[in-house]
Amino acid sequence: MNKMTEKSNYILEINNLSNYYNKAKLKVLKNVSFNIRHGEIFGLVGESGCGKSTLGRSIAGLVETDGTIAIDGEIVGKKRSMTLCKKVQMIFQDPLSSLNPCKKVGWILEEPLRIHKIGSKRERKNEVVQILEIVGLDSSYYERYPRELSGGQRQRVSIACALMLKPRLIIADEPVSALDVSIQSQILNLLKNLHDSLQLSFLFISHDLNVIYYLCDRVAVMYSGRIVELAKAEEIYRLPLHPYTRVLLSSVPEMSGATVFSRMDKEAELNEKVDKDILEKGCVFYSRCPGAKEKCKREVPELKCIEGNDSLKHHVSCHFV
């Protein structure tokens, strides 16, 4: 890691992050920039294929990208390092595929401690038992295999695995989408309690707007590899400014804004064909936006603050807001 600042106000700072599909030479991430404060739960929302998971994996060092990433004021390299592992951990969508089916839970949870040469064998076991209790599982789970657990229990083990190295930032990539609705609220409450008790920071990735609203302090809305709107969670729901954010809100029946934005949603669905040239040179939402103009086709709108120049205020990427 390279030193960026003596003391940063942010646990995560990313600047102009970009990523490409090698064969198609198509940008998956397009100059993404934002910050996450210490102790903040930052939400990233967007439809499937917009680049959310790629962004999360890039920050965790699992995918090489262009641009800069700083954790706690220190710029990290393009490859995952031992130091980055200690500071940043991920919770994945499918716990069954992220846990080794041939190993018992105790072995899986001890592995990060063994790799980093932390503690004796007895100390590692004691640490695992403590972490299991923190995530709501008793010591008997130490001797069980992932296949013997329910979906919710496996996800608790995944969360425990992410906690083993005492990270500062946890990237949760759709951590409840594969679970039954009855279990989702339990896992969300667990994450919220862990945030409060351990003073963790979260990047919470989801396509579920209700989950984002319940859990997050601020929200970034992503479309086709770009951040199109960024604001406090309540502002996104009370006053969505970008046309795409309104489309997202119109798809959630429970939200009061659904009837207000329903007409825009239908209009936006009329043209979903993506022009690759426009994706690179203009607004990524041009082909679906009912209010699109010629300028949108030619120029990429800057993600600008609508209230001065405060990075924590409401930002939107639209020429006509």
Tab-separated table of C-alpha atoms in Angstrom:
chain	number	residue	atom	x	y	z
A	1	MET	CA	0.000	0.000	0.000
A	2	ASN	CA	1.121	3.565	-0.714
A	3	LYS	CA	0.384	6.434	1.622
A	4	MET	CA	-2.251	8.831	0.287
A	5	THR	CA	-3.094	11.074	3.238
A	6	GLU	CA	-1.953	11.278	6.857
A	7	LYS	CA	-5.482	10.871	8.176
A	8	SER	CA	-8.461	10.182	5.967
A	9	ASN	CA	-12.065	10.910	6.866
A	10	TYR	CA	-13.079	7.961	4.708
A	11	ILE	CA	-12.583	4.230	5.032
A	12	LEU	CA	-12.888	3.930	1.234
A	13	GLU	CA	-12.041	6.387	-1.539
A	14	ILE	CA	-12.299	5.317	-5.165
A	15	ASN	CA	-11.460	7.550	-8.095
A	16	ASN	CA	-12.138	6.946	-11.811
A	17	LEU	CA	-12.476	3.179	-11.452
A	18	SER	CA	-12.879	1.500	-14.855
A	19	ASN	CA	-12.999	-2.108	-16.000
A	20	TYR	CA	-13.316	-3.837	-19.374
A	21	TYR	CA	-14.532	-7.123	-20.749
A	22	ASN	CA	-11.374	-8.314	-22.501
A	23	LYS	CA	-12.889	-9.772	-25.644
A	24	ALA	CA	-15.591	-7.201	-26.322
A	25	LYS	CA	-13.480	-4.247	-25.136
A	26	LEU	CA	-16.675	-2.982	-23.540
A	27	LYS	CA	-16.406	-0.974	-20.344
A	28	VAL	CA	-18.081	-2.678	-17.394
A	29	LEU	CA	-17.239	0.188	-15.035
A	30	LYS	CA	-16.969	3.720	-16.367
A	31	ASN	CA	-14.940	6.174	-14.263
A	32	VAL	CA	-16.712	5.377	-10.999
A	33	SER	CA	-15.866	7.643	-8.054
A	34	PHE	CA	-17.269	7.876	-4.520
A	35	ASN	CA	-16.239	7.774	-0.850
A	36	ILE	CA	-17.482	5.819	2.157
A	37	ARG	CA	-17.139	7.351	5.613
A	38	HIS	CA	-15.925	5.462	8.664
A	39	GLY	CA	-18.860	3.576	10.197
A	40	GLU	CA	-21.167	4.212	7.239
A	41	ILE	CA	-23.436	1.697	5.517
A	42	PHE	CA	-23.216	2.720	1.870
A	43	GLY	CA	-25.701	1.175	-0.547
A	44	LEU	CA	-25.092	0.398	-4.210
A	45	VAL	CA	-28.267	-0.348	-6.151
A	46	GLY	CA	-29.018	-1.146	-9.778
A	47	GLU	CA	-30.459	-3.809	-12.036
A	48	SER	CA	-28.666	-7.056	-12.890
A	49	GLY	CA	-25.662	-6.609	-15.180
A	50	CYS	CA	-25.031	-2.954	-14.341
A	51	GLY	CA	-21.581	-3.653	-12.837
A	52	LYS	CA	-22.384	-3.685	-9.103
A	53	SER	CA	-20.670	-6.981	-8.323
A	54	THR	CA	-17.677	-6.150	-10.526
A	55	LEU	CA	-17.243	-2.935	-8.558
A	56	GLY	CA	-17.387	-4.799	-5.256
A	57	ARG	CA	-14.854	-7.383	-6.418
A	58	SER	CA	-12.591	-4.618	-7.733
A	59	ILE	CA	-12.547	-2.873	-4.354
A	60	ALA	CA	-11.801	-6.197	-2.637
A	61	GLY	CA	-8.851	-6.742	-4.983
A	62	LEU	CA	-10.382	-9.779	-6.694
A	63	VAL	CA	-10.553	-8.048	-10.096
A	64	GLU	CA	-7.888	-5.772	-11.584
A	65	THR	CA	-9.113	-2.320	-12.607
A	66	ASP	CA	-7.915	1.063	-13.802
A	67	GLY	CA	-8.206	3.983	-11.398
A	68	THR	CA	-7.268	4.367	-7.736
A	69	ILE	CA	-8.616	2.730	-4.583
A	70	ALA	CA	-7.648	3.965	-1.119
A	71	ILE	CA	-8.481	2.119	2.093
A	72	ASP	CA	-8.157	4.204	5.244
A	73	GLY	CA	-6.106	6.792	3.368
A	74	GLU	CA	-3.693	4.314	1.780
A	75	ILE	CA	-3.705	3.585	-1.952
A	76	VAL	CA	-3.908	-0.144	-2.620
A	77	GLY	CA	-2.275	-2.001	-5.490
A	78	LYS	CA	-4.150	-3.676	-8.313
A	79	LYS	CA	-3.647	-7.135	-6.816
A	80	ARG	CA	-5.076	-8.408	-3.534
A	81	SER	CA	-2.465	-8.196	-0.768
A	82	MET	CA	-2.303	-9.625	2.753
A	83	THR	CA	-2.796	-6.137	4.174
A	84	LEU	CA	-5.879	-5.548	2.028
A	85	CYS	CA	-7.297	-8.910	3.146
A	86	LYS	CA	-7.149	-7.771	6.751
A	87	LYS	CA	-8.904	-4.486	6.030
A	88	VAL	CA	-11.507	-5.531	3.445
A	89	GLN	CA	-13.620	-8.692	3.346
A	90	MET	CA	-16.577	-9.841	1.226
A	91	ILE	CA	-19.858	-11.595	1.927
A	92	PHE	CA	-21.057	-13.322	-1.239
A	93	GLN	CA	-24.561	-13.936	-2.542
A	94	ASP	CA	-24.486	-17.732	-2.495
A	95	PRO	CA	-22.931	-19.134	0.697
A	96	LEU	CA	-23.078	-22.708	-0.590
A	97	SER	CA	-20.711	-21.932	-3.470
A	98	SER	CA	-18.407	-19.729	-1.372
A	99	LEU	CA	-17.869	-22.298	1.418
A	100	ASN	CA	-15.685	-25.385	0.926
A	101	PRO	CA	-18.145	-28.327	0.983
A	102	CYS	CA	-15.400	-30.810	1.929
A	103	LYS	CA	-14.369	-29.000	5.111
A	104	LYS	CA	-16.093	-28.483	8.432
A	105	VAL	CA	-17.174	-25.015	9.529
A	106	GLY	CA	-14.390	-24.800	12.126
A	107	TRP	CA	-11.697	-25.527	9.523
A	108	ILE	CA	-13.189	-22.975	7.104
A	109	LEU	CA	-13.286	-20.214	9.706
A	110	GLU	CA	-9.790	-20.952	11.001
A	111	GLU	CA	-8.259	-20.808	7.516
A	112	PRO	CA	-7.782	-16.987	7.397
A	113	LEU	CA	-6.090	-17.127	10.809
A	114	ARG	CA	-3.773	-19.921	9.642
A	115	ILE	CA	-2.846	-18.068	6.450
A	116	HIS	CA	-2.025	-14.902	8.395
A	117	LYS	CA	-0.266	-16.918	11.140
A	118	ILE	CA	-2.508	-15.570	13.879
A	119	GLY	CA	-2.583	-17.394	17.228
A	120	SER	CA	-1.997	-20.969	18.312
A	121	LYS	CA	-4.307	-23.845	17.396
A	122	ARG	CA	-6.194	-23.472	20.687
A	123	GLU	CA	-6.441	-19.693	20.317
A	124	ARG	CA	-7.754	-20.015	16.772
A	125	LYS	CA	-10.465	-22.435	17.875
A	126	ASN	CA	-11.490	-20.132	20.725
A	127	GLU	CA	-11.663	-17.210	18.300
A	128	VAL	CA	-13.854	-19.201	15.902
A	129	VAL	CA	-16.250	-20.192	18.695
A	130	GLN	CA	-16.534	-16.542	19.775
A	131	ILE	CA	-17.251	-15.368	16.223
A	132	LEU	CA	-19.849	-18.122	15.769
A	133	GLU	CA	-21.636	-16.859	18.874
A	134	ILE	CA	-21.517	-13.295	17.544
A	135	VAL	CA	-23.349	-14.365	14.366
A	136	GLY	CA	-25.933	-16.382	16.300
A	137	LEU	CA	-24.520	-19.919	16.049
A	138	ASP	CA	-23.398	-22.056	18.996
A	139	SER	CA	-20.142	-24.004	19.286
A	140	SER	CA	-21.697	-27.216	17.902
A	141	TYR	CA	-21.507	-25.714	14.393
A	142	TYR	CA	-17.710	-25.954	14.595
A	143	GLU	CA	-17.926	-29.660	13.690
A	144	ARG	CA	-20.609	-29.420	11.006
A	145	TYR	CA	-20.322	-29.322	7.206
A	146	PRO	CA	-21.913	-26.540	5.104
A	147	ARG	CA	-24.213	-29.082	3.418
A	148	GLU	CA	-25.736	-29.876	6.820
A	149	LEU	CA	-26.848	-26.279	7.333
A	150	SER	CA	-29.852	-24.300	6.153
A	151	GLY	CA	-29.422	-21.340	3.799
A	152	GLY	CA	-29.631	-18.847	6.646
A	153	GLN	CA	-27.130	-20.781	8.757
A	154	ARG	CA	-24.692	-20.982	5.842
A	155	GLN	CA	-24.940	-17.244	5.328
A	156	ARG	CA	-24.208	-16.713	9.032
A	157	VAL	CA	-21.076	-18.832	8.563
A	158	SER	CA	-20.114	-16.674	5.551
A	159	ILE	CA	-20.552	-13.563	7.676
A	160	ALA	CA	-18.435	-15.157	10.413
A	161	CYS	CA	-15.742	-15.895	7.816
A	162	ALA	CA	-15.720	-12.232	6.785
A	163	LEU	CA	-15.264	-11.199	10.430
A	164	MET	CA	-12.333	-13.487	11.274
A	165	LEU	CA	-9.578	-10.981	10.390
A	166	LYS	CA	-11.424	-8.060	12.039
A	167	PRO	CA	-11.759	-6.003	8.828
A	168	ARG	CA	-12.589	-2.293	8.716
A	169	LEU	CA	-14.786	-2.557	5.605
A	170	ILE	CA	-17.129	-5.368	4.581
A	171	ILE	CA	-18.472	-5.615	1.036
A	172	ALA	CA	-21.812	-7.436	1.128
A	173	ASP	CA	-22.760	-8.530	-2.400
A	174	GLU	CA	-26.482	-9.384	-2.484
A	175	PRO	CA	-26.154	-11.217	0.868
A	176	VAL	CA	-29.879	-11.936	1.300
A	177	SER	CA	-31.190	-12.324	-2.260
A	178	ALA	CA	-30.728	-16.124	-2.260
A	179	LEU	CA	-32.534	-16.557	1.075
A	180	ASP	CA	-36.177	-17.112	1.958
A	181	VAL	CA	-38.025	-13.900	2.808
A	182	SER	CA	-38.525	-15.092	6.392
A	183	ILE	CA	-34.746	-15.426	6.824
A	184	GLN	CA	-33.783	-12.214	5.011
A	185	SER	CA	-34.901	-9.938	7.847
A	186	GLN	CA	-32.896	-11.980	10.369
A	187	ILE	CA	-29.703	-11.628	8.339
A	188	LEU	CA	-30.315	-7.916	7.747
A	189	ASN	CA	-30.816	-7.358	11.473
A	190	LEU	CA	-27.633	-9.317	12.165
A	191	LEU	CA	-25.647	-7.113	9.761
A	192	LYS	CA	-27.097	-3.987	11.326
A	193	ASN	CA	-26.214	-5.208	14.824
A	194	LEU	CA	-22.673	-6.075	13.720
A	195	HIS	CA	-22.313	-2.613	12.224
A	196	ASP	CA	-23.361	-1.006	15.500
A	197	SER	CA	-21.440	-3.255	17.899
A	198	LEU	CA	-18.190	-3.650	15.937
A	199	GLN	CA	-18.167	-0.158	14.355
A	200	LEU	CA	-17.853	-1.617	10.875
A	201	SER	CA	-18.249	0.127	7.536
A	202	PHE	CA	-20.280	-1.590	4.815
A	203	LEU	CA	-20.612	-1.406	1.062
A	204	PHE	CA	-23.996	-3.077	0.651
A	205	ILE	CA	-24.775	-4.179	-2.918
A	206	SER	CA	-28.360	-5.038	-3.833
A	207	HIS	CA	-31.067	-4.771	-6.481
A	208	ASP	CA	-33.717	-4.620	-3.726
A	209	LEU	CA	-34.661	-1.011	-3.015
A	210	ASN	CA	-36.548	-1.836	0.180
A	211	VAL	CA	-33.486	-3.550	1.646
A	212	ILE	CA	-31.274	-0.613	0.674
A	213	TYR	CA	-33.667	1.897	2.238
A	214	TYR	CA	-33.909	-0.100	5.483
A	215	LEU	CA	-30.187	-0.572	5.982
A	216	CYS	CA	-28.186	2.189	4.296
A	217	ASP	CA	-27.150	5.726	5.190
A	218	ARG	CA	-26.321	6.823	1.645
A	219	VAL	CA	-27.106	5.234	-1.703
A	220	ALA	CA	-25.428	5.252	-5.116
A	221	VAL	CA	-27.593	4.285	-8.086
A	222	MET	CA	-25.685	2.507	-10.864
A	223	TYR	CA	-26.732	2.059	-14.476
A	224	SER	CA	-24.603	0.450	-17.186
A	225	GLY	CA	-21.353	0.898	-15.267
A	226	ARG	CA	-21.881	4.514	-14.188
A	227	ILE	CA	-23.104	6.139	-10.987
A	228	VAL	CA	-26.116	8.190	-12.087
A	229	GLU	CA	-27.281	9.417	-8.673
A	230	LEU	CA	-25.868	9.525	-5.146
A	231	ALA	CA	-27.564	10.841	-2.015
A	232	LYS	CA	-28.801	10.010	1.460
A	233	ALA	CA	-31.221	7.082	1.376
A	234	GLU	CA	-34.225	9.167	2.408
A	235	GLU	CA	-33.461	11.771	-0.277
A	236	ILE	CA	-33.299	9.128	-3.002
A	237	TYR	CA	-36.801	7.993	-2.032
A	238	ARG	CA	-38.260	11.413	-1.298
A	239	LEU	CA	-36.791	13.292	-4.264
A	240	PRO	CA	-35.265	11.074	-6.977
A	241	LEU	CA	-33.715	13.330	-9.614
A	242	HIS	CA	-32.321	11.026	-12.276
A	243	PRO	CA	-34.837	9.462	-14.721
A	244	TYR	CA	-33.393	6.003	-14.094
A	245	THR	CA	-33.788	6.324	-10.320
A	246	ARG	CA	-37.440	7.158	-10.923
A	247	VAL	CA	-37.790	4.065	-13.088
A	248	LEU	CA	-36.305	1.961	-10.282
A	249	LEU	CA	-38.679	3.440	-7.724
A	250	SER	CA	-41.668	2.889	-9.996
A	251	SER	CA	-40.919	-0.835	-9.985
A	252	VAL	CA	-41.479	-1.068	-6.218
A	253	PRO	CA	-45.262	-1.170	-5.545
A	254	GLU	CA	-44.901	-0.510	-1.828
A	255	MET	CA	-43.246	2.849	-2.371
A	256	SER	CA	-45.457	5.930	-2.397
A	257	GLY	CA	-43.711	7.168	-5.540
A	258	ALA	CA	-44.860	4.194	-7.633
A	259	THR	CA	-47.978	5.873	-9.016
A	260	VAL	CA	-46.149	9.153	-9.575
A	261	PHE	CA	-43.467	7.564	-11.742
A	262	SER	CA	-45.475	4.787	-13.407
A	263	ARG	CA	-45.913	6.667	-16.691
A	264	MET	CA	-42.195	7.386	-16.942
A	265	ASP	CA	-41.470	3.719	-16.292
A	266	LYS	CA	-43.626	2.641	-19.245
A	267	GLU	CA	-42.092	5.236	-21.542
A	268	ALA	CA	-38.571	4.227	-20.550
A	269	GLU	CA	-39.262	0.606	-21.420
A	270	LEU	CA	-40.179	1.483	-25.014
A	271	ASN	CA	-36.573	1.629	-26.147
A	272	GLU	CA	-34.053	-0.555	-24.343
A	273	LYS	CA	-31.706	-1.127	-27.297
A	274	VAL	CA	-28.224	0.022	-26.321
A	275	ASP	CA	-26.024	1.826	-28.833
A	276	LYS	CA	-22.392	1.060	-27.948
A	277	ASP	CA	-21.240	4.406	-29.374
A	278	ILE	CA	-23.639	6.330	-27.142
A	279	LEU	CA	-22.589	4.257	-24.118
A	280	GLU	CA	-19.030	5.535	-24.543
A	281	LYS	CA	-19.650	9.117	-25.737
A	282	GLY	CA	-22.996	10.092	-24.229
A	283	CYS	CA	-25.406	9.396	-21.400
A	284	VAL	CA	-25.746	5.666	-20.683
A	285	PHE	CA	-29.502	6.084	-20.132
A	286	TYR	CA	-30.083	7.908	-23.440
A	287	SER	CA	-31.830	5.033	-25.235
A	288	ARG	CA	-34.380	4.549	-22.433
A	289	CYS	CA	-34.899	8.096	-21.192
A	290	PRO	CA	-38.213	9.718	-22.218
A	291	GLY	CA	-36.640	13.167	-21.821
A	292	ALA	CA	-33.462	12.512	-23.823
A	293	LYS	CA	-32.137	15.283	-26.080
A	294	GLU	CA	-29.348	15.554	-28.644
A	295	LYS	CA	-26.852	16.737	-26.015
A	296	CYS	CA	-27.390	13.496	-24.079
A	297	LYS	CA	-26.272	11.541	-27.143
A	298	ARG	CA	-23.042	13.502	-27.560
A	299	GLU	CA	-21.811	14.298	-24.026
A	300	VAL	CA	-21.377	12.230	-20.869
A	301	PRO	CA	-23.146	14.095	-18.044
A	302	GLU	CA	-20.933	14.817	-15.058
A	303	LEU	CA	-21.925	13.468	-11.645
A	304	LYS	CA	-22.443	16.889	-10.097
A	305	CYS	CA	-23.533	18.117	-6.698
A	306	ILE	CA	-26.823	20.017	-6.779
A	307	GLU	CA	-26.053	21.831	-3.502
A	308	GLY	CA	-22.625	23.446	-3.755
A	309	ASN	CA	-19.570	21.197	-3.777
A	310	ASP	CA	-20.029	18.867	-0.788
A	311	SER	CA	-19.126	15.224	-1.506
A	312	LEU	CA	-21.770	14.072	1.002
A	313	LYS	CA	-24.629	16.011	-0.635
A	314	HIS	CA	-27.046	14.979	-3.386
A	315	HIS	CA	-25.284	14.225	-6.696
A	316	VAL	CA	-26.862	13.450	-10.051
A	317	SER	CA	-25.520	12.681	-13.525
A	318	CYS	CA	-27.965	14.430	-15.852
A	319	HIS	CA	-27.588	17.445	-18.161
A	320	PHE	CA	-31.052	18.757	-17.351
A	321	VAL	CA	-31.277	18.543	-13.553
